[in-house]
Short mmCIF file of C-alpha atoms in Angstrom, two decimals:
data_model
loop_
_atom_site.label_atom_id
_atom_site.label_comp_id
_atom_site.label_asym_id
_atom_site.label_seq_id
_atom_site.Cartn_x
_atom_site.Cartn_y
_atom_site.Cartn_z
CA VAL A 1 57.07 28.14 -29.67
CA PHE A 2 53.71 26.43 -30.16
CA GLU A 3 53.81 24.99 -26.66
CA LEU A 4 54.79 28.32 -25.10
CA LEU A 5 51.89 30.11 -26.80
CA THR A 6 49.17 27.47 -26.33
CA GLY A 7 50.22 25.46 -23.28
CA ASP A 8 49.76 22.26 -25.31
CA PHE A 9 52.08 19.91 -27.15
CA LEU A 10 52.06 20.28 -30.93
CA PHE A 11 52.00 16.48 -31.21
CA GLU A 12 50.92 14.16 -28.42
CA PRO A 13 50.89 10.62 -29.83
CA ARG A 14 49.17 7.75 -28.06
CA LYS A 15 49.17 4.01 -28.51
CA GLY A 16 45.97 2.59 -29.96
CA TYR A 17 44.58 -0.90 -30.26
CA TYR A 18 45.84 -1.41 -33.84
CA TYR A 19 48.79 1.00 -33.89
CA ASP A 20 51.65 2.20 -31.69
CA LYS A 21 52.79 5.69 -30.65
CA ASP A 22 55.10 6.03 -33.66
CA ASP A 23 52.20 5.36 -36.05
CA ASP A 24 50.06 7.93 -34.23
CA HIS A 25 52.89 10.48 -34.24
CA LEU A 26 53.25 10.14 -38.02
CA ALA A 27 49.46 10.38 -38.43
CA GLN A 28 49.32 13.58 -36.36
CA MET A 29 52.15 15.09 -38.39
CA ILE A 30 50.40 14.25 -41.67
CA GLU A 31 47.07 15.63 -40.42
CA LEU A 32 48.75 18.91 -39.52
CA LEU A 33 51.30 19.31 -42.33
CA GLY A 34 49.48 17.58 -45.18
CA PRO A 35 50.38 14.36 -46.98
CA MET A 36 53.96 13.20 -46.70
CA PRO A 37 55.60 13.01 -50.15
CA LYS A 38 55.69 9.35 -51.25
CA ASN A 39 59.41 9.33 -52.03
CA PHE A 40 60.14 10.78 -48.58
CA ALA A 41 57.81 8.35 -46.79
CA LEU A 42 59.45 5.36 -48.47
CA SER A 43 63.06 6.54 -48.12
CA GLY A 44 63.81 5.52 -44.52
CA LYS A 45 65.26 2.22 -43.39
CA ASN A 46 62.09 1.52 -41.33
CA SER A 47 59.61 3.05 -43.77
CA ARG A 48 58.03 -0.28 -44.74
CA ARG A 49 57.05 -0.74 -41.10
CA PHE A 50 54.88 2.40 -41.22
CA PHE A 51 53.98 2.97 -44.88
CA ASP A 52 52.52 0.79 -47.64
CA SER A 53 53.91 0.84 -51.19
CA THR A 54 51.79 3.88 -52.08
CA GLY A 55 53.24 5.96 -49.23
CA HIS A 56 50.10 5.80 -47.05
CA LEU A 57 50.17 4.78 -43.41
CA ARG A 58 49.75 1.03 -42.96
CA ARG A 59 47.83 0.96 -39.68
CA ILE A 60 45.94 4.26 -39.58
CA ARG A 61 43.36 5.31 -42.17
CA GLY A 62 40.76 8.06 -42.30
CA LEU A 63 43.01 10.95 -41.34
CA ASN A 64 41.35 14.24 -40.44
CA TYR A 65 43.45 17.01 -41.97
CA TRP A 66 43.50 20.14 -39.83
CA PRO A 67 46.09 22.69 -41.03
CA LEU A 68 48.06 24.51 -38.37
CA HIS A 69 46.58 27.95 -39.02
CA ARG A 70 43.07 26.49 -38.56
CA VAL A 71 44.14 24.73 -35.34
CA LEU A 72 45.37 28.06 -34.01
CA ILE A 73 42.16 29.81 -35.00
CA GLU A 74 39.56 27.15 -34.22
CA LYS A 75 41.04 25.53 -31.11
CA TYR A 76 43.09 28.32 -29.57
CA ARG A 77 41.05 31.32 -30.81
CA PHE A 78 43.99 33.14 -32.37
CA VAL A 79 43.13 36.17 -34.48
CA PRO A 80 43.38 34.97 -38.12
CA LYS A 81 46.24 37.30 -39.12
CA GLU A 82 48.29 36.23 -36.07
CA ALA A 83 47.46 32.55 -36.69
CA GLU A 84 48.48 32.65 -40.35
CA THR A 85 51.78 34.40 -39.66
CA LEU A 86 52.62 32.11 -36.73
CA ALA A 87 51.67 29.01 -38.76
CA ASP A 88 53.96 30.16 -41.56
CA PHE A 89 56.77 30.67 -39.02
CA LEU A 90 56.30 27.16 -37.59
CA HIS A 91 55.91 25.54 -41.03
CA SER A 92 59.31 26.94 -41.97
CA MET A 93 60.76 24.56 -39.38
CA LEU A 94 58.36 21.66 -39.96
CA THR A 95 58.81 21.14 -43.70
CA TRP A 96 59.09 17.43 -44.55
CA TYR A 97 62.47 17.67 -46.28
CA PRO A 98 65.21 18.70 -43.80
CA ASP A 99 67.23 20.49 -46.50
CA LYS A 100 64.22 22.74 -47.24
CA ARG A 101 63.72 23.80 -43.61
CA ALA A 102 64.62 27.36 -42.71
CA THR A 103 67.93 28.01 -41.01
CA ALA A 104 68.11 29.77 -37.65
CA GLN A 105 69.31 32.90 -39.46
CA GLU A 106 66.33 32.78 -41.84
CA MET A 107 63.98 32.31 -38.89
CA LEU A 108 65.31 35.49 -37.30
CA GLU A 109 64.13 37.38 -40.40
CA HIS A 110 60.63 35.90 -40.39
CA PRO A 111 57.72 38.41 -40.36
CA TRP A 112 56.15 36.78 -37.27
CA LEU A 113 59.11 37.90 -35.15
CA LYS A 114 58.77 41.42 -36.58
CA MET A 115 55.05 41.83 -35.89
CA PRO A 116 54.16 44.59 -33.42
CA LYS A 117 53.64 43.37 -29.87
CA ASN A 118 49.99 42.43 -29.49
CA GLU A 119 48.52 41.41 -26.15
CA ASN A 120 45.17 40.68 -27.84
CA TYR A 121 46.20 37.91 -30.21
CA ARG A 122 43.15 35.82 -29.26
CA MET A 123 39.57 36.47 -30.33
CA ASP A 124 36.95 37.42 -27.79
CA PRO A 125 34.18 34.81 -27.33
CA ALA A 126 31.55 36.64 -29.41
CA GLU A 127 33.92 37.18 -32.34
CA TYR A 128 34.99 33.53 -32.11
CA GLU A 129 31.38 32.25 -32.22
CA VAL A 130 30.60 34.33 -35.32
CA MET A 131 33.72 33.07 -37.07
CA MET A 132 33.02 29.42 -36.18
CA GLU A 133 29.45 29.73 -37.47
CA LYS A 134 30.80 31.05 -40.79
CA ILE A 135 33.26 28.14 -41.02
CA LYS A 136 30.50 25.63 -40.26
CA ASN A 137 28.19 27.15 -42.89
CA LYS A 138 30.97 27.18 -45.49
CA GLU A 139 31.84 23.51 -44.82
CA GLU A 140 28.17 22.49 -45.03
CA ALA A 141 27.78 24.38 -48.31
CA GLU A 142 30.88 22.64 -49.73
CA LYS A 143 29.49 19.25 -48.68
CA ARG A 144 26.11 20.01 -50.34
CA LYS A 145 27.92 21.16 -53.49
CA LYS A 146 29.89 17.89 -53.66
CA GLU A 147 26.69 15.89 -53.14
CA LEU A 148 24.99 17.77 -55.97
CA GLU A 149 27.99 17.16 -58.23
CA ILE A 150 27.70 13.43 -57.53
CA ILE A 151 23.96 13.49 -58.25
CA LEU A 152 24.51 15.33 -61.55
CA ARG A 153 27.41 13.08 -62.53
CA GLU A 154 25.58 9.83 -61.74
CA GLY A 155 22.39 10.79 -63.57
CA ASN A 156 19.37 8.62 -62.89
CA MET A 157 20.75 6.24 -60.25
CA ASP A 158 18.20 4.86 -57.78
CA PRO A 159 18.05 6.87 -54.51
CA GLU A 160 19.45 4.13 -52.24
CA THR A 161 22.49 3.47 -54.43
CA LEU A 162 23.02 7.21 -54.86
CA SER A 163 22.90 7.73 -51.08
CA LYS A 164 25.52 4.98 -50.58
CA LYS A 165 27.74 6.54 -53.26
CA ILE A 166 27.53 9.99 -51.65
CA ARG A 167 28.41 8.55 -48.22
CA SER A 168 31.31 6.55 -49.69
CA GLU A 169 32.75 9.55 -51.56
CA ASN A 170 32.43 11.75 -48.48
CA MET A 171 34.23 9.09 -46.41
CA SER A 172 36.97 8.64 -49.03
CA GLU A 173 37.90 12.30 -48.55
CA LEU A 174 38.87 11.44 -45.00
CA ALA A 175 41.21 8.64 -46.08
#
């Protein structure tokens, strides 16, 4: 469904210098769906090849989480309501635990399939630019807020050490 609507693969793993396609595929899934539950990550017969004892990927760090509804909005310019409903539809089939995934019958009842036909499910360029500017401003404000929290928490730390701490905490959010 994703590929039909966007013309792109949902996951397109590539081999890297320090990791193979399977590592990249898992990383892309985690970035899109959120962290894999530790017990699930460690339950497979080959899990130790890909995951460390804490359930994190062995060869890929610094993941950039980008939830599916935001991918649809920010990359493919879907109207937010359409993106959220479609993302929910797709997530029903992409849940980590197979026994929690929706059945075909349940999928037929999903609200996305019952939405009125809409030829204009993508934002026009002007609307998209306004929305992206709002997202950028919100993310910058959240980053400044976190930096201020660090400054307040650390008290009277010298500026150079404080700057290193802020950079390290911002980077740890990506891991």
